[in-house]
C-alpha positions as a printed NumPy array, in Angstrom:
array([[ -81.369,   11.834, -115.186],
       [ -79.718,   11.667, -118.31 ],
       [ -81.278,   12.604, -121.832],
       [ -79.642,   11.041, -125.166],
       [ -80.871,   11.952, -128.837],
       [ -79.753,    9.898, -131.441],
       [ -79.719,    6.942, -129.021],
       [ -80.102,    4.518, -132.215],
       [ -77.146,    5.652, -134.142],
       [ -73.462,    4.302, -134.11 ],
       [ -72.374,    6.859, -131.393],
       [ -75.566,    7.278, -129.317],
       [ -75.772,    3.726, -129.138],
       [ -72.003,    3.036, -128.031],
       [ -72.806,    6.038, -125.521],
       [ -75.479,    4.535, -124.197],
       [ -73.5  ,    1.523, -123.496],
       [ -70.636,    3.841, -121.256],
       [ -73.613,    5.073, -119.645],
       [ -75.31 ,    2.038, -118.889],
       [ -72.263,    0.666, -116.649],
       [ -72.887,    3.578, -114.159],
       [ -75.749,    4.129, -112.144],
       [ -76.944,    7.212, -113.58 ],
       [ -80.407,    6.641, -114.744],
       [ -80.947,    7.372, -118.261],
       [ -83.797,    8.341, -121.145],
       [ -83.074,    7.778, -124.756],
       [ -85.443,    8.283, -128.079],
       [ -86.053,    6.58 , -131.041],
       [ -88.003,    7.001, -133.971],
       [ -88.393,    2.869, -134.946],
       [ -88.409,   -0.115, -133.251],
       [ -86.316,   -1.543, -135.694],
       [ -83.411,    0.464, -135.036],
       [ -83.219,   -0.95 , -131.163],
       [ -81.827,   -4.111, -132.586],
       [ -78.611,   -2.452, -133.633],
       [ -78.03 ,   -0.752, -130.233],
       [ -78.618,   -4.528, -128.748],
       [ -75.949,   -5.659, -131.075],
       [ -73.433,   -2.833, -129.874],
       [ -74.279,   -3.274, -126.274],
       [ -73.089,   -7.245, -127.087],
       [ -69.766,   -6.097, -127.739],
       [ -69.496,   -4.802, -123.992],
       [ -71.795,   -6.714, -121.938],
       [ -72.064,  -10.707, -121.524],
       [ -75.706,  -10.257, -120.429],
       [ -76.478,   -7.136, -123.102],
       [ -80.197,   -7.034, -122.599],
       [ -80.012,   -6.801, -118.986],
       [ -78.434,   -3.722, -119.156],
       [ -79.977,   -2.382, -122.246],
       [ -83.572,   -3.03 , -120.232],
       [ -81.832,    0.158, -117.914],
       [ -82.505,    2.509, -120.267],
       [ -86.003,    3.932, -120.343],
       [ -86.868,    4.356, -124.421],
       [ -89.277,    6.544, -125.448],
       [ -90.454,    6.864, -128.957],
       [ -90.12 ,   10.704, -129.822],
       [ -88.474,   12.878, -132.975],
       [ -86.307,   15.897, -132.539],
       [ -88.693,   17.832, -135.032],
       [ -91.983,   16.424, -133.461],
       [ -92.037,   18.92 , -130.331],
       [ -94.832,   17.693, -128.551],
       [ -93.013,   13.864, -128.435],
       [ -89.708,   15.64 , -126.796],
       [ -91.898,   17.769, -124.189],
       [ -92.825,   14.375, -123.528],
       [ -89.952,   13.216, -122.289],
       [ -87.797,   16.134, -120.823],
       [ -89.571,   15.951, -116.92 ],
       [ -86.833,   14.581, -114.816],
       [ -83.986,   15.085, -117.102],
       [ -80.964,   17.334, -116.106],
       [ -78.612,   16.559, -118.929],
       [ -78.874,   15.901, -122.34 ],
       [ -76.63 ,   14.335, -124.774],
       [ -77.596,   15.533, -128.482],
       [ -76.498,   13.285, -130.711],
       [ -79.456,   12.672, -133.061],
       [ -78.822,   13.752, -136.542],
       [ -78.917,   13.536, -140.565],
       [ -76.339,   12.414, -142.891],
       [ -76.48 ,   13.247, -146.108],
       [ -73.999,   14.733, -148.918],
       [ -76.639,   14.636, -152.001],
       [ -78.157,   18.346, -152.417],
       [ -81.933,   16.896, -152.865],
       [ -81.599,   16.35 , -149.121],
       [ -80.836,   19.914, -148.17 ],
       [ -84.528,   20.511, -147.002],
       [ -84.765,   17.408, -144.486],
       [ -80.923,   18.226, -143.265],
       [ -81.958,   21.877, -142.293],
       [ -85.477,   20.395, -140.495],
       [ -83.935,   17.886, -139.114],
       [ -79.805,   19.215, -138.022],
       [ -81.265,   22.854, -137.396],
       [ -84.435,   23.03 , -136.662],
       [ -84.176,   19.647, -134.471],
       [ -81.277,   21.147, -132.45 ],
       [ -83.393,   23.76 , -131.863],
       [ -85.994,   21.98 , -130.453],
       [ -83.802,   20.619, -128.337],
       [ -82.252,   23.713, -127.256],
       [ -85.308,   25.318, -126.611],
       [ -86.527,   22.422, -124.473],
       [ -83.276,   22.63 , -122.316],
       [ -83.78 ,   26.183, -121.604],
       [ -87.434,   25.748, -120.266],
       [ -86.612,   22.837, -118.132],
       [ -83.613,   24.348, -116.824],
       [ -80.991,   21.794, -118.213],
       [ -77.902,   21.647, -116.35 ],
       [ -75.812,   21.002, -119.354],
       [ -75.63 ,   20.176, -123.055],
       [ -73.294,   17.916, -125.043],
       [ -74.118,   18.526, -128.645],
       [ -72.124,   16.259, -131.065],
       [ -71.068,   18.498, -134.126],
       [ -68.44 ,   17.821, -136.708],
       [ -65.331,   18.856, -138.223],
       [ -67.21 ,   19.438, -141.374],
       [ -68.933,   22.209, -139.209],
       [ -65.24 ,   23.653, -138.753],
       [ -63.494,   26.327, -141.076],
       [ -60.564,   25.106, -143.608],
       [ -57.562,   27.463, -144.37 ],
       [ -56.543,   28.373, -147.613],
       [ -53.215,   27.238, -146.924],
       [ -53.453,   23.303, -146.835],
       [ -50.549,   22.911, -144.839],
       [ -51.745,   25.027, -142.106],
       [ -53.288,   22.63 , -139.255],
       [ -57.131,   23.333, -139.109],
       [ -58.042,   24.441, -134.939],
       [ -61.627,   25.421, -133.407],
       [ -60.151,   28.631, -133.861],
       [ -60.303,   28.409, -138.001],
       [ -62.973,   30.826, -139.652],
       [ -65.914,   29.391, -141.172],
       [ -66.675,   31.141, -144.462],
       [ -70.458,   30.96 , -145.269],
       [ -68.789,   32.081, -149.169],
       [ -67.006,   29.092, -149.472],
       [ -68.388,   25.94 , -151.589],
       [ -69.43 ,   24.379, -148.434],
       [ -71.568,   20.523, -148.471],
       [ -74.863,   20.818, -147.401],
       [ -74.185,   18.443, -144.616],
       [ -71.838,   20.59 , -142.994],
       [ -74.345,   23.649, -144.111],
       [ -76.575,   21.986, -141.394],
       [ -73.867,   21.072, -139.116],
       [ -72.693,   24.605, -138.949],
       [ -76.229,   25.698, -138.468],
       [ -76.956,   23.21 , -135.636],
       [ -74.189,   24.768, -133.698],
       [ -75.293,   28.029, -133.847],
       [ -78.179,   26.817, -132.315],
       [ -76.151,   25.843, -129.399],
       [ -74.483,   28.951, -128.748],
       [ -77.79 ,   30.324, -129.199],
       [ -78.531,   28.401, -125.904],
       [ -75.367,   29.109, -124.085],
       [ -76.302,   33.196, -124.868],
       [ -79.511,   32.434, -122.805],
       [ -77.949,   30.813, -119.994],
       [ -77.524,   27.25 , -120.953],
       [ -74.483,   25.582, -120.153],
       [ -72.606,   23.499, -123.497],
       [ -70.265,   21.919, -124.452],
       [ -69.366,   20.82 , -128.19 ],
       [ -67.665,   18.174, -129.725],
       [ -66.523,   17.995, -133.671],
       [ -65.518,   14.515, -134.599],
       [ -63.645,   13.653, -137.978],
       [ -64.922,   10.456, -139.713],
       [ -66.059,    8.001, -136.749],
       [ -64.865,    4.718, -136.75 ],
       [ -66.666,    2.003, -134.427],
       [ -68.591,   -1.426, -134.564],
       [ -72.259,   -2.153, -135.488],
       [ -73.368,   -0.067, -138.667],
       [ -71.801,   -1.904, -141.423],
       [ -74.527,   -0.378, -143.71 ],
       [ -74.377,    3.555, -143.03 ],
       [ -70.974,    5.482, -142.134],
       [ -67.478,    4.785, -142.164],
       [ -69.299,    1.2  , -141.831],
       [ -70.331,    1.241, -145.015],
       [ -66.706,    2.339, -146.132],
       [ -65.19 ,   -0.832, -144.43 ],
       [ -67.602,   -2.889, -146.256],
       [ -66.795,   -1.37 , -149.777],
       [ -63.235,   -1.912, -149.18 ],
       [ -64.308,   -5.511, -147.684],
       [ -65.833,   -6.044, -151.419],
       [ -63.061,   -5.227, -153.359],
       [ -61.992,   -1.529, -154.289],
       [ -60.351,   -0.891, -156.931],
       [ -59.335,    2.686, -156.613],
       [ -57.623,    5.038, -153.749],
       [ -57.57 ,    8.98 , -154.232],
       [ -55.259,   11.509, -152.749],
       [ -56.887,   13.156, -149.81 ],
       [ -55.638,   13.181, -146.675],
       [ -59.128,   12.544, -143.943],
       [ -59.114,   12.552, -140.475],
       [ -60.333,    9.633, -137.946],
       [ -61.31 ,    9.024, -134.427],
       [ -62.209,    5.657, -132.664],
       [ -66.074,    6.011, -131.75 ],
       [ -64.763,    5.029, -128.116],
       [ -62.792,    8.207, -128.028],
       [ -65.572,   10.404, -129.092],
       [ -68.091,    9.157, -126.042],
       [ -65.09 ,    8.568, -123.52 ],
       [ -64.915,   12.921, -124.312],
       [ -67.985,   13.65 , -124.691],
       [ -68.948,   11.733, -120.602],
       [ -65.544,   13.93 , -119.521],
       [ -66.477,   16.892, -120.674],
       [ -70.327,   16.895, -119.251],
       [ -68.871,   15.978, -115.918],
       [ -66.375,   18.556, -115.723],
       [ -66.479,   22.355, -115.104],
       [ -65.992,   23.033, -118.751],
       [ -68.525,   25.078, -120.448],
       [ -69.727,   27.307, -123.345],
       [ -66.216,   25.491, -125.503],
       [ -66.215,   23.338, -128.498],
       [ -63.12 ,   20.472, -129.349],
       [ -62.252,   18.809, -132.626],
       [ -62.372,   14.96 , -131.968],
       [ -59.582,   13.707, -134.64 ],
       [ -56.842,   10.465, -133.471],
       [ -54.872,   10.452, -136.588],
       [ -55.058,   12.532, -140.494],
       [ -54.039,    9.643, -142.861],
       [ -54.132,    9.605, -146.621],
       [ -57.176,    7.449, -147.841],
       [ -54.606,    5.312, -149.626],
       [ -52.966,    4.349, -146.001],
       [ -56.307,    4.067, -144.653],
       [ -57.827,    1.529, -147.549],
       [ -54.772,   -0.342, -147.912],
       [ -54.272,   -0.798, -143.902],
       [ -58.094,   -1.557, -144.108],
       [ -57.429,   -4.347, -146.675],
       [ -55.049,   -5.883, -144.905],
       [ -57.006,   -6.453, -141.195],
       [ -59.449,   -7.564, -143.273],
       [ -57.034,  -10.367, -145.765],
       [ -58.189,   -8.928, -148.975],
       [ -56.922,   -7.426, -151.597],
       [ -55.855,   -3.571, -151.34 ],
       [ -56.54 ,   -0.786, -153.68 ],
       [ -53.626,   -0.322, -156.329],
       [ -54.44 ,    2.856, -158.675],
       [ -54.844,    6.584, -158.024],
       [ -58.483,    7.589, -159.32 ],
       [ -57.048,   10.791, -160.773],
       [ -59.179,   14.153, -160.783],
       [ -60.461,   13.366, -164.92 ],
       [ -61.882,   10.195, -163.601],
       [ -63.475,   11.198, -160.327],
       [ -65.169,   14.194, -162.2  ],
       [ -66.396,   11.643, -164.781],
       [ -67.685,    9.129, -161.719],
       [ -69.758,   12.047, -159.923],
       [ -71.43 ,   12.668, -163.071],
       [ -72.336,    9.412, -163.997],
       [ -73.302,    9.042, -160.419],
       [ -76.022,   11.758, -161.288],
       [ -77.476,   10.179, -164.043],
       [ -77.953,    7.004, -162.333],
       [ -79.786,    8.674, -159.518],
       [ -81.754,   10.578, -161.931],
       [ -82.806,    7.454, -163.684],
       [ -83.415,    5.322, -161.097],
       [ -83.944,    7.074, -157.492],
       [ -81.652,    5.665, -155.842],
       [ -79.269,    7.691, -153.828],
       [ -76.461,    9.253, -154.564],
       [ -72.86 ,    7.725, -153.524],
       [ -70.725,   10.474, -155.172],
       [ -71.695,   14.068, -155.28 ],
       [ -69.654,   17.023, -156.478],
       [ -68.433,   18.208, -153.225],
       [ -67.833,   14.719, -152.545],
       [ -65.431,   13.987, -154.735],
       [ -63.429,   17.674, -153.835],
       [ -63.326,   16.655, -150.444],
       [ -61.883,   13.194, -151.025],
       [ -59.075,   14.479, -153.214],
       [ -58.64 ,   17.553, -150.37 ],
       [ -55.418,   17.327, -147.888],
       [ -56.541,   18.961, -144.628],
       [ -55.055,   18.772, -141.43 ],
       [ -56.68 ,   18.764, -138.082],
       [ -55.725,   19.667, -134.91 ],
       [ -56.646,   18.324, -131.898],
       [ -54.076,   19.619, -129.536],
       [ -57.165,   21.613, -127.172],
       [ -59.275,   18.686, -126.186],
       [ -55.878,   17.215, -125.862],
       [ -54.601,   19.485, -123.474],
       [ -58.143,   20.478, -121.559],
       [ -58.589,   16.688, -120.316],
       [ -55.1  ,   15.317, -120.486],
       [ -56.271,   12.811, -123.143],
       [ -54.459,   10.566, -125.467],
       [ -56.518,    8.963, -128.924],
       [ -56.499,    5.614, -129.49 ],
       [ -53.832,    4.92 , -132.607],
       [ -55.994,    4.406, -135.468],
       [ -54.516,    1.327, -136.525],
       [ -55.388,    0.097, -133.082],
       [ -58.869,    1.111, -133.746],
       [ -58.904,   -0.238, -137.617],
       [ -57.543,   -3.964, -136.246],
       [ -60.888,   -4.105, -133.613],
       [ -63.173,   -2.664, -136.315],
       [ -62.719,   -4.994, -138.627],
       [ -62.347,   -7.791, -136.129],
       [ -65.976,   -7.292, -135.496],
       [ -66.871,   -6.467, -139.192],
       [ -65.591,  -10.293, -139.702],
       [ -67.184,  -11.645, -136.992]])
């Protein structure tokens, strides 16, 4: 039986809907009942009878820092999917994102060693994953991570979470990691590169000149079922389909979606202004914060990402992103 954390989110819940076609039985946790609507949504975009096969999945109400919950659930389960996680670039949430990205995983580590898991597909990121100091120098699994560097807190956690993991794999569990660049798939229009689509949906005004990297959210589960039913252990792939300038990926974006595309550089001067401001207005009013420091670095950064190994391991090609952009946005619409 299969185990998958995170179950609610945009890929646990597209996961869950690979998963459901087979006959594998499977377990998945949530933390509200709100949140199964989405994952009913998402399982609409593959099934013509969606709650038939969402009623497959056994849900259990559980947290990745609430032990006793997960105990709860881990009888009968030989492999685990660990997808459940925290997103967050705004330093107030450094506390929750170690609790819940480092001590969570783990948890769930722990739990997998004492019920004798079979395997563990723990869903990273390339934010977890070195950078060079020469730009121009694609980034591998291979690049060092420097604990020195001005890291995010998010990818603080990240990089914590995994070595969690290969705590696990030192004590006989077998894993396997994945490290997706930004994800883009159907169903969170609110949270994510969702949340990006709808920005540029509303009208943005400005493009900036970093390079990102992208992956369809069908790519990232199609891997991540390949890899826990192959032989392939104790590795870890970057996920990324295409790197593309954020002014090619706006402006494409625009255009699937018939509005109008951004048309000015925000130049450094104004984007250090904008992450200020964006400070004061969280200070003043609570509400979280859309532009951060590191934020703004990493949007005006031009890395390069390789993903030649998970390329090579399973034979696999990435969907083209503008493939992936035209679908996206199709739904987004609809």
């Amino acid at each position: 039986m299969i185990l998958v954390t995170g179950g609610t989110g945009l890929v646990g819940a597209h996961l869950l809907a690979y998963l459901a076609k087979t006959e594998t039985k499977i377990k998945a946790i949530y933390r509200t009942v709100d949140k199964l609507e989405a994952v009913k949504n998402v399982f609409a975009y593959y099934f013509e009878e969606p709650i038939s096969f969402f009623d497959k999945i056994d849900w259990h109400k559980a947290d990745v820092i609430d032990i006793p919950s997960l105990e709860a659930v881990f009888p009968e389960i030989t492999h685990v999917y660990h997808v459940a996680a925290l997103i967050s670039f705004d330093p107030k949430d450094f506390e929750t994102l170690r609790k819940v990205n480092i001590e969570g995983t783990a948890n769930i580590v722990n739990l997998c060693i004492s019920n004798g898991i079979k395997k563990l597909c723990f869903v990273s990121s390339i934010a977890a994953v070195g950078e060079n100091e020469d730009p121009t120098v694609p980034i591998t699994e291979e690049t060092h991570w420097n604990p020195e560097a001005d890291n995010n807190v998010y990818a603080i956690s990240k990089y914590g979470s995994e070595m969690e993991v290969w705590r696990g794999s030192q004590e006989g569990l077998d894993i396997v990691i994945v490290n997706p660049a930004i994800i883009l798939g159907a169903g969170f229009w609110r949270t994510g590169s969702g949340s990006l689509i709808r920005t540029v949906d509303k009208g943005l005004k400005y493009y900036t000149s970093g390079i990102l990297s992208y992956v369809d959210v069908k790519d990232v589960v199609s891997v991540m079922i390949q890899l826990m039913n192959s032989d392939i252990k104790n590795e870890r792939f970057i996920l990324v389909a295409e790197n593309w300038s954020l002014k090619k990926f706006t402006q494409t974006t625009a255009n699937a979606l018939n509005v109008k595309a951004p048309q000015k550089e925000a130049s450094p001067f104004l984007l250090r202004i904008a992450w200020r401001m964006d400070w004061w207005r969280q200070l003043f009013t609570g509400k979280r914060r859309k532009l951060t420091r590191l934020t703004a670095k990493s949007i005006q950064s031009q890395s390069f990402f390789d993903s030649g190994k998970i390329q090579k391991a399973l034979n696999f090609t990435f969907i083209p992103l503008e493939e992936t952009i035209e679908r996206v946005t199709e739904r987004y619409k609809a």
